[in-house]
Structures are given as structure tokens and as C-alpha cells.
Coordinates of C-alpha atoms and ligand atoms in Angstrom, one line a residue:
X1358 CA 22.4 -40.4 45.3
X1359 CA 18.3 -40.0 45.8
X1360 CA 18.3 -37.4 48.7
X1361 CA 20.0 -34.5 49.9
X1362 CA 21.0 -33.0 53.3
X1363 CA 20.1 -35.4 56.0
X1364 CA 22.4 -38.5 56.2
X1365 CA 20.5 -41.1 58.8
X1366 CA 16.7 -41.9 57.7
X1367 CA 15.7 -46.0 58.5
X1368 CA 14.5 -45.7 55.1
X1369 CA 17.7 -45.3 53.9
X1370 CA 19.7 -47.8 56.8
X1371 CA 17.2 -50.2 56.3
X1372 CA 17.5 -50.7 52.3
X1373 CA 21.5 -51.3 53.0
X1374 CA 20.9 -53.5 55.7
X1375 CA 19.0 -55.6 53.0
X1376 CA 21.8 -54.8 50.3
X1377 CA 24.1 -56.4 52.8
X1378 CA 22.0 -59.2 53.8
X1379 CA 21.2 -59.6 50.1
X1380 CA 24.1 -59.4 48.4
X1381 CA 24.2 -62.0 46.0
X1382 CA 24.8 -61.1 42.5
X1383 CA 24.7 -64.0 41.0
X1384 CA 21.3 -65.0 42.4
X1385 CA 18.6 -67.1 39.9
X1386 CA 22.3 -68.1 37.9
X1387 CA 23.1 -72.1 37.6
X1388 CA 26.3 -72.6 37.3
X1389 CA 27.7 -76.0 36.4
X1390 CA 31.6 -76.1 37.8
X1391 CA 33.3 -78.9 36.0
X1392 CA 36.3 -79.9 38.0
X1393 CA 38.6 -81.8 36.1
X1394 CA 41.9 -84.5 37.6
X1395 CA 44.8 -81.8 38.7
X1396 CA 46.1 -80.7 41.7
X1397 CA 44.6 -77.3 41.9
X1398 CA 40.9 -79.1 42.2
X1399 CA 41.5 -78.6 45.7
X1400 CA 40.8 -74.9 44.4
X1401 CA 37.2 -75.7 43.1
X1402 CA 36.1 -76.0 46.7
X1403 CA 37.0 -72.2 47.2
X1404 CA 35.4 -71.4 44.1
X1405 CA 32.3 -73.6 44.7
X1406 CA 31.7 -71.3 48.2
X1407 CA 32.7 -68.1 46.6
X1408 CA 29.7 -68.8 43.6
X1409 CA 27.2 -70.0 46.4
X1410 CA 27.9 -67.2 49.0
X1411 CA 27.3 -64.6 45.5
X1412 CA 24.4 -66.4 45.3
X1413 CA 24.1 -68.8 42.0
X1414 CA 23.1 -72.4 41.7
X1415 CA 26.2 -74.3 41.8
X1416 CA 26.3 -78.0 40.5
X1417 CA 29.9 -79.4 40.8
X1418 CA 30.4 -82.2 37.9
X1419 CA 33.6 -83.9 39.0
X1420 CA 35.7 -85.8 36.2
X1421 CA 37.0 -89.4 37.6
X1422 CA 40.2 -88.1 38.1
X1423 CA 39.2 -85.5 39.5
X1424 CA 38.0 -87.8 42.3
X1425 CA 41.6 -88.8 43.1
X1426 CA 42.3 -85.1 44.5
X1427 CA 39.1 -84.0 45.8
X1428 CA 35.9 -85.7 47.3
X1429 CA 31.9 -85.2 45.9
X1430 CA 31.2 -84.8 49.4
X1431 CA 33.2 -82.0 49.8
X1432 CA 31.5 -79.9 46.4
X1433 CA 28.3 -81.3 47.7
X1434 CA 28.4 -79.5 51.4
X1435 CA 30.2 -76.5 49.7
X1436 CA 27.2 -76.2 46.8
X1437 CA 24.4 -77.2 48.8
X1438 CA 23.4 -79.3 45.7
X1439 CA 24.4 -82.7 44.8
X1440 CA 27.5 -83.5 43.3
X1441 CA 27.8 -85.6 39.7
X1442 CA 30.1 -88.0 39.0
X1443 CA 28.8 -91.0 36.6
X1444 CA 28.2 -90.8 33.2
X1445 CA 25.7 -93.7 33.5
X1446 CA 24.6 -92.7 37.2
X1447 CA 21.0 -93.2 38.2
X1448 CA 18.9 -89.8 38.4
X1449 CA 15.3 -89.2 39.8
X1450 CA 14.2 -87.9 36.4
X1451 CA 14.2 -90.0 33.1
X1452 CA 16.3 -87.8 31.0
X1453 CA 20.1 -88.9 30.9
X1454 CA 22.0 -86.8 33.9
X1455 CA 24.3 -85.3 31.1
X1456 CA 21.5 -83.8 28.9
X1457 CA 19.5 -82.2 32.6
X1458 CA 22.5 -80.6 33.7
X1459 CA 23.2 -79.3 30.1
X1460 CA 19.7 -77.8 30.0
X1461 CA 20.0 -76.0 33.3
X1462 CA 23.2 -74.5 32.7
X1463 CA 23.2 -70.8 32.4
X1464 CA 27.5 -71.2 32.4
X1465 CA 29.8 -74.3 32.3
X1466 CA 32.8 -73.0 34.4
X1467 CA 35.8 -75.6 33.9
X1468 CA 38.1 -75.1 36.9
X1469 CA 40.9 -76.6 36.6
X1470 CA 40.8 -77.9 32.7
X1471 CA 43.7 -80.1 33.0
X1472 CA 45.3 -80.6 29.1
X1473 CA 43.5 -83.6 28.7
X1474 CA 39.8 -82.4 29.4
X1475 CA 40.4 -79.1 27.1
X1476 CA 42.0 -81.9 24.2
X1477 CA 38.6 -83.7 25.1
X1478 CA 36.8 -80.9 24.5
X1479 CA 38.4 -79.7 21.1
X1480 CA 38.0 -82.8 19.7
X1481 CA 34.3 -83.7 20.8
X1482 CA 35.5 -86.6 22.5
X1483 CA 32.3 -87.1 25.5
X1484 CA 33.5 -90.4 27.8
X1485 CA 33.0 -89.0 30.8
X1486 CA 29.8 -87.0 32.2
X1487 CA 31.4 -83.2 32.2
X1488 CA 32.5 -83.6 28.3
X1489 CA 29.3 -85.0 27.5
X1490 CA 27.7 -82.5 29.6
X1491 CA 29.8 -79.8 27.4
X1492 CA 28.9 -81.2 24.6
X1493 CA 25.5 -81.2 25.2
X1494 CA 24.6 -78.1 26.5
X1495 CA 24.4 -74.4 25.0
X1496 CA 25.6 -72.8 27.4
X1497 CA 28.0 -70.7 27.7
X1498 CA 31.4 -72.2 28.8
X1499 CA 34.9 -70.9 30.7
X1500 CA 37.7 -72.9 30.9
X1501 CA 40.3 -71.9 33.4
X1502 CA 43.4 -74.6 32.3
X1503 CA 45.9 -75.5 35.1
X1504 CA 48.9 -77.7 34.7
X1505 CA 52.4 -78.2 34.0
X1506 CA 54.0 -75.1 32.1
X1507 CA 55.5 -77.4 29.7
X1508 CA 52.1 -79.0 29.1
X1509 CA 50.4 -75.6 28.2
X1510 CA 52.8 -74.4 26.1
X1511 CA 52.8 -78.0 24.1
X1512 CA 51.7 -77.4 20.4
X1513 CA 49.2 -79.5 21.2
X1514 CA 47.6 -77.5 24.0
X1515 CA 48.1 -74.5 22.3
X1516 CA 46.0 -75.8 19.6
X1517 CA 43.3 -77.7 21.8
X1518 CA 43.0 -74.1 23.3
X1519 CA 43.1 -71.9 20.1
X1520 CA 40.6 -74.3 19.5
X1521 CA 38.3 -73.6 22.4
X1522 CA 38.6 -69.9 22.1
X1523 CA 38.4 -69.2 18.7
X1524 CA 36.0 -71.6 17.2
X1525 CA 33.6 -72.9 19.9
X1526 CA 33.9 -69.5 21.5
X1527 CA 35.2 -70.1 25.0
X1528 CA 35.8 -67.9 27.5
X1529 CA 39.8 -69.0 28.3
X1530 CA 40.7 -67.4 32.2
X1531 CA 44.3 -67.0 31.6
X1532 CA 46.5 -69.2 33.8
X1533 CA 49.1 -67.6 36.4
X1534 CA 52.5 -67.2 35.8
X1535 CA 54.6 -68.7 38.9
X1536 CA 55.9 -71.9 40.8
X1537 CA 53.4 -74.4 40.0
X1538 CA 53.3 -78.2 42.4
X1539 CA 55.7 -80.4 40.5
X1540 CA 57.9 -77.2 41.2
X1541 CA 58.7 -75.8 37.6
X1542 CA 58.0 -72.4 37.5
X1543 CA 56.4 -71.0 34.4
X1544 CA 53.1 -70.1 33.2
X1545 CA 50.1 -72.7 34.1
X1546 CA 49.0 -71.9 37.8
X1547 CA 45.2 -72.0 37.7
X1548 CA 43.7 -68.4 37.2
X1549 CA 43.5 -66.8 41.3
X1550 CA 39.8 -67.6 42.5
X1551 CA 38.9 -64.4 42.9
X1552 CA 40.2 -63.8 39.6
X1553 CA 37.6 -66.5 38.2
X1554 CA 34.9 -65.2 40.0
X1555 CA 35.0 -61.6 38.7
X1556 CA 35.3 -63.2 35.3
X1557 CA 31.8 -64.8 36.1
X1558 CA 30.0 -61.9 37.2
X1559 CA 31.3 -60.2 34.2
X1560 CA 29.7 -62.8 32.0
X1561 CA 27.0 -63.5 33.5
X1562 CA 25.4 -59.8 35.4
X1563 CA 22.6 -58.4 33.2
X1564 CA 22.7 -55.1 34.7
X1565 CA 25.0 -53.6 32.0
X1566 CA 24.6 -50.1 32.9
X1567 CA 27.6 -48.8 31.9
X1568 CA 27.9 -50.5 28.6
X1569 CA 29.4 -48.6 26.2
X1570 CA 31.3 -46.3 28.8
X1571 CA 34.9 -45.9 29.5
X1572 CA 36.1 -46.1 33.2
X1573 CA 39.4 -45.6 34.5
X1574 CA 40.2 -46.6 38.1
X1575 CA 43.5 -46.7 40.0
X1576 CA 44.1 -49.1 42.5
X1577 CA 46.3 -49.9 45.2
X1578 CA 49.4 -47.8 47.3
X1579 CA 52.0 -45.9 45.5
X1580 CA 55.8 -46.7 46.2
X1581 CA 58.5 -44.4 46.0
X1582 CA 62.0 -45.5 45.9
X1583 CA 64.4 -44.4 48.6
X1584 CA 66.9 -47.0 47.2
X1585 CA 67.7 -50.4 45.2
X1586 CA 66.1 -51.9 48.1
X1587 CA 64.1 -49.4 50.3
X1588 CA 60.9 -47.5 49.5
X1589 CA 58.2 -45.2 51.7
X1590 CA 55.0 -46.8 50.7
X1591 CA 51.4 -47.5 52.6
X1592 CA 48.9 -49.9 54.0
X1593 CA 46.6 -49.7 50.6
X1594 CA 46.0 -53.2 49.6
X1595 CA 44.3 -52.9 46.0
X1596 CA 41.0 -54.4 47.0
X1597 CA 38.7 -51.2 46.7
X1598 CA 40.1 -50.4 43.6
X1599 CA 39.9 -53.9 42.1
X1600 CA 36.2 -54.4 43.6
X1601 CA 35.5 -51.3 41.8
X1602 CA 37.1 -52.2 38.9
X1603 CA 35.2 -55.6 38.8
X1604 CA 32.4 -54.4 39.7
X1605 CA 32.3 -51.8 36.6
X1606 CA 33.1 -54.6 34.2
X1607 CA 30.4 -56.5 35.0
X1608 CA 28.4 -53.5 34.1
X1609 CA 29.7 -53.4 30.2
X1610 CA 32.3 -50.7 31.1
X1611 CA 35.2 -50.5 29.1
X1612 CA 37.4 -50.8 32.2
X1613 CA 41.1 -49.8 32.6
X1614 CA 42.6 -50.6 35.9
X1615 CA 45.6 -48.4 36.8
X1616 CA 47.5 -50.6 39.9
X1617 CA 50.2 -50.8 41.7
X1618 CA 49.2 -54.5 42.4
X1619 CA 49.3 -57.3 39.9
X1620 CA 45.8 -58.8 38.7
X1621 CA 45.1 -60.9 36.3
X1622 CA 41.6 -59.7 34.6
X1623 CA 40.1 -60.0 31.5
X1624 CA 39.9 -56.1 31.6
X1625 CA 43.6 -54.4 31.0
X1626 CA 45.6 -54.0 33.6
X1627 CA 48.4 -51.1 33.7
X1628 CA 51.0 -52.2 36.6
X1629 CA 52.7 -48.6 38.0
X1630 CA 54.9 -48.2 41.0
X1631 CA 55.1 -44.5 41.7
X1632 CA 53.4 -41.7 41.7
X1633 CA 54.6 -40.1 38.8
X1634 CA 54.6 -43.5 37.0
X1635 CA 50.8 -43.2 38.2
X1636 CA 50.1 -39.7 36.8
X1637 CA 51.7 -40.4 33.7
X1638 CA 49.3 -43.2 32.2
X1639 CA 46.2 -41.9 34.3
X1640 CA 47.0 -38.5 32.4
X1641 CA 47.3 -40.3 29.0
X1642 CA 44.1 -42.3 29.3
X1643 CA 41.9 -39.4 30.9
X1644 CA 40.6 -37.8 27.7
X1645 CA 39.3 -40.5 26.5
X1646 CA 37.5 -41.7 29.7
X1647 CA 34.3 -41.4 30.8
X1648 CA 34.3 -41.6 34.5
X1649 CA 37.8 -41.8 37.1
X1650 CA 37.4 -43.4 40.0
X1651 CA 40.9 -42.7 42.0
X1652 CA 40.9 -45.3 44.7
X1653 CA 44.7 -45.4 44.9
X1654 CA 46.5 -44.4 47.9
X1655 CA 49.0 -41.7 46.5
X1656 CA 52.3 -41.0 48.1
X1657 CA 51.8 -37.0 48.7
X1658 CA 56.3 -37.2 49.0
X1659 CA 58.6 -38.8 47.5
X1660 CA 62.7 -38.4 48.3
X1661 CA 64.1 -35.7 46.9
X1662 CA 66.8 -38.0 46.0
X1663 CA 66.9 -41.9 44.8
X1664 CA 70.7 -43.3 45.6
X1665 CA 71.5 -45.5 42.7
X1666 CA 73.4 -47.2 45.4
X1667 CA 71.7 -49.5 48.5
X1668 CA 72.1 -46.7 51.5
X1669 CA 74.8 -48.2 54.0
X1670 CA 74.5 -47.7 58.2
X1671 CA 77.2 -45.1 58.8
X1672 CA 78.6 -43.9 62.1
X1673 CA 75.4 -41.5 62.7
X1674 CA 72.5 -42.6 64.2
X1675 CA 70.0 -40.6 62.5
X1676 CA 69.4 -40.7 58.6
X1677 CA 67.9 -37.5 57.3
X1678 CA 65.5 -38.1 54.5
X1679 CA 64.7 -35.1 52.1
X1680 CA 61.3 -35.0 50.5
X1681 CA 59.7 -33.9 48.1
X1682 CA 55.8 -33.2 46.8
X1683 CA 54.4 -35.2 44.2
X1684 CA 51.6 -34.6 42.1
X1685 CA 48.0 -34.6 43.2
X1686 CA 47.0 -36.5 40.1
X1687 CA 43.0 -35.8 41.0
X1688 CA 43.6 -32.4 41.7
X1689 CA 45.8 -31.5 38.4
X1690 CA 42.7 -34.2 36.6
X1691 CA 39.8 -31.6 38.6
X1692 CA 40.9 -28.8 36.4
X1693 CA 40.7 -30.0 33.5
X1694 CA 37.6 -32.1 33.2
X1695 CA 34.9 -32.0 30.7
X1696 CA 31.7 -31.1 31.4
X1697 CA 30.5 -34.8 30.1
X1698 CA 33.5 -36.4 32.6
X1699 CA 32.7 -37.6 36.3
X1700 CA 35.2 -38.3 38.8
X1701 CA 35.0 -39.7 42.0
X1702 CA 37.8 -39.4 44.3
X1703 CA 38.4 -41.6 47.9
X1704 CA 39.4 -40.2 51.2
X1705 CA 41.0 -41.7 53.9
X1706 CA 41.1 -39.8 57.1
X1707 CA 42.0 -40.5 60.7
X1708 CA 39.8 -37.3 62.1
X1709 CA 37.6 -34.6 60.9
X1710 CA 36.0 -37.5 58.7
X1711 CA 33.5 -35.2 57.1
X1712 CA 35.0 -31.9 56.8
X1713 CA 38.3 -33.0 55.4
X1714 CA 36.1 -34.9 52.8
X1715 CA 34.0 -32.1 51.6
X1716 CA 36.9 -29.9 51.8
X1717 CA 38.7 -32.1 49.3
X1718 CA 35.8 -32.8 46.8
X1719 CA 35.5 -29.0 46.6
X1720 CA 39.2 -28.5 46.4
X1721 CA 39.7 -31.5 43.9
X1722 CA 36.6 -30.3 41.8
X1723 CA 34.8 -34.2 42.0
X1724 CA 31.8 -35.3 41.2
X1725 CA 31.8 -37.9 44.5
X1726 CA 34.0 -38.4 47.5
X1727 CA 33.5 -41.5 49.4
X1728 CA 35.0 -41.3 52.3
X1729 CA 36.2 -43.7 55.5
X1730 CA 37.6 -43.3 58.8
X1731 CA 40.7 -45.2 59.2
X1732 CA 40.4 -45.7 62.5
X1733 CA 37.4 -47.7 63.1
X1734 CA 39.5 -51.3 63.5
X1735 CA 38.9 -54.3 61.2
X1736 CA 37.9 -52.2 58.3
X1737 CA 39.4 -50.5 55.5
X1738 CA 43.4 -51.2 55.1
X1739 CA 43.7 -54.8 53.7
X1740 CA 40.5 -56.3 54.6
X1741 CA 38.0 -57.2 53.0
X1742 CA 34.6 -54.7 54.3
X1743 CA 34.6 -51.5 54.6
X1744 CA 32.2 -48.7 56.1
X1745 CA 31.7 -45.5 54.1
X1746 CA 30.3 -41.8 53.7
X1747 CA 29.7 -40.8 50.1
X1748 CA 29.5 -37.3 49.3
X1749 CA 28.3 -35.7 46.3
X1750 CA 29.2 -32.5 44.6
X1751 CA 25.7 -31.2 44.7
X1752 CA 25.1 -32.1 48.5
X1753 CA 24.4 -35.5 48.4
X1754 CA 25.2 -37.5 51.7
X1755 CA 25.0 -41.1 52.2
X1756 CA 26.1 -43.6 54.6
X1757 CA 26.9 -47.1 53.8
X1758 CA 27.6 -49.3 56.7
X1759 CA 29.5 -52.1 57.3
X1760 CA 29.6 -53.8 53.9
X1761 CA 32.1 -56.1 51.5
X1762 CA 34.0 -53.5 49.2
X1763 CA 32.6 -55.3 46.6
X1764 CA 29.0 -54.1 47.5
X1765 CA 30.3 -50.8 48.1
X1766 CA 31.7 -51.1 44.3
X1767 CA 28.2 -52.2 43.2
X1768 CA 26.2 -49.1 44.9
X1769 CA 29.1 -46.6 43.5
X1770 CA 28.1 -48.0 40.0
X1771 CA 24.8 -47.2 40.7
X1772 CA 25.3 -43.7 41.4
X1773 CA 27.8 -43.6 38.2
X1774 CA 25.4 -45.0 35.7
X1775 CA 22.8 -42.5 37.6
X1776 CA 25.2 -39.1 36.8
X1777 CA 26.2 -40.7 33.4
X1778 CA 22.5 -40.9 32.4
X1779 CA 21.6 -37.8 33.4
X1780 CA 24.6 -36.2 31.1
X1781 CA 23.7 -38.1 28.3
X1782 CA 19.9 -36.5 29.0
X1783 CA 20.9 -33.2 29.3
X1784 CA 20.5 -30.9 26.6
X1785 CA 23.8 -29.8 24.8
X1786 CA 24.5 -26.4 25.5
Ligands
CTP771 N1 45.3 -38.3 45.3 C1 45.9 -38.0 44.1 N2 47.2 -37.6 44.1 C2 47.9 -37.4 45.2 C3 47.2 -37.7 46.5 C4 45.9 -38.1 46.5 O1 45.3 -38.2 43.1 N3 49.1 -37.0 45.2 C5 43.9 -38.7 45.3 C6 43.6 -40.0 46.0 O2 43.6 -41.1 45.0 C7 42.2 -39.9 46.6 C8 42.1 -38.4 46.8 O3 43.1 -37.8 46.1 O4 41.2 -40.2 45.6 C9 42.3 -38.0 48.3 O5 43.5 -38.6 48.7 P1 44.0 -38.3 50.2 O6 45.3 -39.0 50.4 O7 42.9 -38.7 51.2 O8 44.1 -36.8 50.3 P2 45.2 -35.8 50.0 O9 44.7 -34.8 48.9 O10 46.5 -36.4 49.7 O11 45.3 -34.9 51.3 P3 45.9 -35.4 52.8 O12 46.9 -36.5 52.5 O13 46.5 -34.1 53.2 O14 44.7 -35.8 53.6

């Protein structure tokens, strides 16, 4: 954080407005996405906006079969670039279309590789213009395979991708487990878009400021059990937490993400339901972590009591629910932090915005609080922006309006890599 005290100054409102208006972290990347002949290419048109609207370069490279699911005309609007099709096609310049796309090409992202383009590409076979493309470029490439379960887990796939990853050096983005289109449920749903995305910014962001450091973050609402069927839980949807999880990983963090909601990343993931579940590997991984960022919306009770049995109507009307307090994970965390460790805890209040939050950065001995009000509507709980006060442990005070959480995530990474430089500068004592 660069000033103290006074929280409004244009200066200050005016540099955010551009980070918003800005926000494009993948700007001055090309990015070739290679869309190869399966169902989930209508996908690639999400992921063709999402890689645009972050700012790169996108030039789509459709496979002919891929033409049977999709249109160029669609990844042409979506891109705001041409889309390529034919391997013999007719370009404005005299070098072949494969070999100009090649060269441009700071990433070749293949989503969905279908089992036939990632054989293709294992085997150097180039008869179409994205495997010759491949082929001739030195970029770097991700493949993100979507098809049948039985077709991934074939010998033959499994080779064709060993292949890919461990010779050529390919960045696999491992497929989904769940009910794919033909219906057969197994492992081979195309990696989540957002999932892809964060898998690109991590590859391709040069700002690795916290390389070399080891972030825990939590993510996500706690549930506590009432029943075999019931639980008290809240409206936390994950996003902060995985934003700031992503966010850090693009950095070079060594990232552990502590969730109560299932991502797939390339970063590991620990899925926890409770509170205590939470505590338990948050307290195991601590030492060894740089920075904790506790975005997670902790149940502060849980029932006294968990009936093994599901809770049946009886003749009452009321059903009197004993509760008990869990443990305040930053708080037990606050005490025993090294002078070398930085935490930054959230806060999510309905009144006394400020006052709460400083009261709880104190009480919690942080580093940072960011803090939100939960009542302002269409921000915060589930969606995608929020608004924000950040408050430092030595005065610090900054407002950050309106924004995607993921921008939000990017600033708190600033001010991170800011504190953990300024440890790693300070004389030992
Ligand atoms: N937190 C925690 N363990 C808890 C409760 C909260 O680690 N049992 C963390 C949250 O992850 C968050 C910060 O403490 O980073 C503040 O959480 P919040 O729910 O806003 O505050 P509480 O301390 O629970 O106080 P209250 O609910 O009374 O506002």
C-alpha cells in the first residue's frame, strides 16, 4: 500500500479506474486456439472471448472437423481476427499460412484435442493446418483433450498423451471427470474454461513476483453437518479465493488452495467441508508458508451434535438446534506467526464496515484485511465483481471500486510481493 491515512485522493481513484478499464493481462500475448472436431468446440467460443476480453491476440485455427460443430465466423467475431481453416488457403503474405501463424505464436492452446489431433500430434503426422501449425512453430503448446472416457483412457491415448507431456513438453489441462454428451460418465469432459484460462495466465504472465514463495489460500463457505442430509452453511461461492489463488500462480507462487469447492488447477487443490476439516490442513501447511490469504467464509458454529440418523418431523413445531463455537482458524494462525510470515485476512460485514475491519486485523494480528460491505447489491456473494477497503496493519487504507475479483486478486499480489520484499530486505535481527 503506497500511502497512509487518507483513503479518497483522484490520484489514487483515478489509477483504479484505469486498472479496471485496463485490465487485460494477457495484453501484447498471441495466442493461437486450435479447435479441433468434438462436441465441446462449442466451448472454444467461450474461451476465444474470455482470451480477448484478458486482452491477448487470439487466432482461432479450426481443424476440418472441427467445422462440422462450430462455424469460422463465429471464432472470427469472437477473436476480432480472422479465423484459419485451409492448409493450402490463400494469405496476403507469401510465407505458407502454417509457418506465419507458427512464428507469431507466443502459445498454441488446443481446446478441445479430440484423440485423433493429440495421436496427430505424437506422431508428427501434419495433414491439416493446426498440426502443421504445431509442428512448425516453437511455441509453447497446451492441450486440453476432450472425448469419450473410454477413448482417453485407451492405451493408445494414454500413450499419444504420455507422449505429449513428457517428451515434447506439453502442457496437458486435465479433463473433467463427469457425464460427458454421448452420456457415459467418466473422466474426459474438456477442462472448465475458466479453468483453461487460469492455466494461460499462469504460463504465459511475466510478472513472477512471487516466484519462489509459498502461498496458502482458503476458499469458499464452510459446511457443518446437522445430519446425513442437512447442514448450516453460507452464500460464499469460492470465486475470491480461487481468483486469488490464480492470480498468485501466475505470479510463480507455490500455491496451495484450501476449498470447500472443487477446482481443477494445475496448483494443488485440498477439498475440506468443515471448519475443523479446514483448520486441520491450513494448520499443517502454515509453517511452511509464506503468506495466508483466508478468503473462506468460516462457519463461527457448528451443532453441538451430528445425528448419525436423517432428523425426522415430529409432533413439535419447533426444532431446537444446539451450537457450538468453532475455531477461528486466523485468529489461533495470528498468534503464532513468524516474523517473516504475512497474512491477510477478509471481512464481510453488513454495518460498521470499517470499524469492525480494523477491529478484527488488530484482534486477528494480520498483516491486511480487505474488507466489503455485503450489502451493497450485485456484488460480493456469488458474483463475479466486487468493491473493496483494504486495510493495512500499519495504517494503510485503500479503496478499490467496483472491480472483477480477479483484478482485486492481482492488486492484493501487488501489495504481497510489496511486504514479502521488504522482509526479505530487512536486516535479520
Ligand atoms: N475466520 C477464521 N475462522 C473462523 C471465522 C473467520 O479463520 N472461525 C477468518 C475468515 O476467513 C476471514 C476473517 O477470519 O478471513 C474474518 O471473518 P469474519 O467472518 O468476517 O469474522 P469473524 O471473526 O467470524 O467475526 P464475526 O462473524 O463476528 O463478524
Amino acid at each position: 500500500m503506497k500511502s497512509k491515512g487518507q483513503s479518497r485522493s483522484s490520484k489514487k481513484e483515478k489509477r483504479h479506474a484505469s486498472e479496471i478499464e485496463n485490465f487485460a493481462p494477457l495484453e501484447n500475448k498471441t495466442i493461437i486456439l486450435g479447435v479441433s472436431g468434438g462436441i465441446a468446440a462449442y466451448k472454444a467460443c467461450d474461451l476465444a472471448s474470455m482470451l480477448r476480453r484478458n486482452g491477448a491476440d487470439v487466432h482461432a485455427v479450426l481443424t476440418p472437423n472441427a467445422r462440422e460443430f462450430i462455424t469460422p465466423l463465429s471464432l472470427s467475431t469472437l477473436t476480432r481476427n480472422p479465423a484459419h481453416c485451409e492448409q493450402y488457403g490463400q494469405t496476403e503474405n507469401w510465407r505458407p499460412e502454417h509457418i506465419d501463424l507458427a512464428k507469431k505464436a507466443d502459445l498454441i492452446l488446443i481446446a478441445p484435442a479430440t484423440a485423433d489431433i493429440i495421436a496427430k500430434l505424437a506422431s508428427g503426422i501434419c495433414d491439416d493446418l493446426l498440426s502443421s501449425m504445431v509442428l512448425a512453430s516453437q511455441a509453447r503448446v497446451m492441450v486440453a483433450p476432450a472425448m469419450n472416457p473410454n477413448m482417453l483412457n485407451h492405451p493408445a491415448t494414454q500413450r499419444n498423451l504420455d507422449i505429449l507431456e513428457n517428451r515434447f513438453r506439453y502442457e496437458i489441462i486435465p479433463p473433467e471427470f463427469g457425464e460427458v454428451a454421448c452420456g457415459d460418465v467418466g473422466s474426459g469432459k474438456m477442462a472448465a474454461v475458466e479453468s483453461i484460462l487460469a492455466s494461460v495466465a499462469a504460463r504465459l504472465l511475466v510478472h513472477r513476483t512471487l516466484s519462489g514463495k509459498r502461498v496458502l489460500i482458503t476458499a469458499g463457505g464452510t459446511r457443518e453437518p446437522i445430519d446425513p442430509v442437512r447442514f448450516i452453511g453460507n452464500r460464499s461461492s469460492g470465486k475470491m479465493g480461487i481468483a486469488m489463488a490464480d492470480a498468485a500462480a501466475g505470479r510463480g507462487a507455490d500455491v496451495m488452495l484450501v476449498s470447500t469447492v472443487e477446482v481443477n488447477r494445475s496448483y494443488p487443490v485440498y477439498v475440506v467441508e468443515t471448519a475443523q476439516d479446514m483448520q486441520e490442513t491450513v494448520e499443517a501447511e502454515f509453517d511452511g508458508c509464506d503468506a495466508l490469504i483466508m478468503t473462506a467464509a468460516v462457519a463461527d458454529f457448528r451443532p453441538l451434535r451430528v445425528s448419525s440418523q436423517k432428523i425426522k418431523k415430529t409432533e413439535s413445531e419447533d426444532l431446537v438446534l444446539e451450537l457450538t463455537k468453532n475455531p477461528d482458524i486466523l485468529d489461533l494462525l495470528g498468534r503464532v506467526k513468524r516474523n517473516d510470515q504475512i497474512i491477510i485476512g477478509f471481512a464481510a460485514e453488513s454495518e460498521a464496515l470499517l470499524s469492525n475491519a480494523s477491529q478484527k486485523l488488530k484482534r486477528k494480528n494480520l498483516d491486511m484485511i480487505v474488507a466489503n460491505d455485503i450489502t451493497v447489491p450485485d456484488i460480493g456473494f456469488g458474483s463475479d465483481d466486487n468493491a473493496v477497503i483494504i486495510l493495512g496493519a500499519d495504517g494503510a487504507r485503500e479503496n478499490l471500486p467496483r472491480m472483477p475479483k480477479r483484478a482485486i486478486a492481482e492488486h492484493l499480489c501487488d501489495l504481497l510481493a510489496e511486504k514479502l520484499s521488504e522482509i526479505e530486505k530487512a536486516p535479520v535481527s
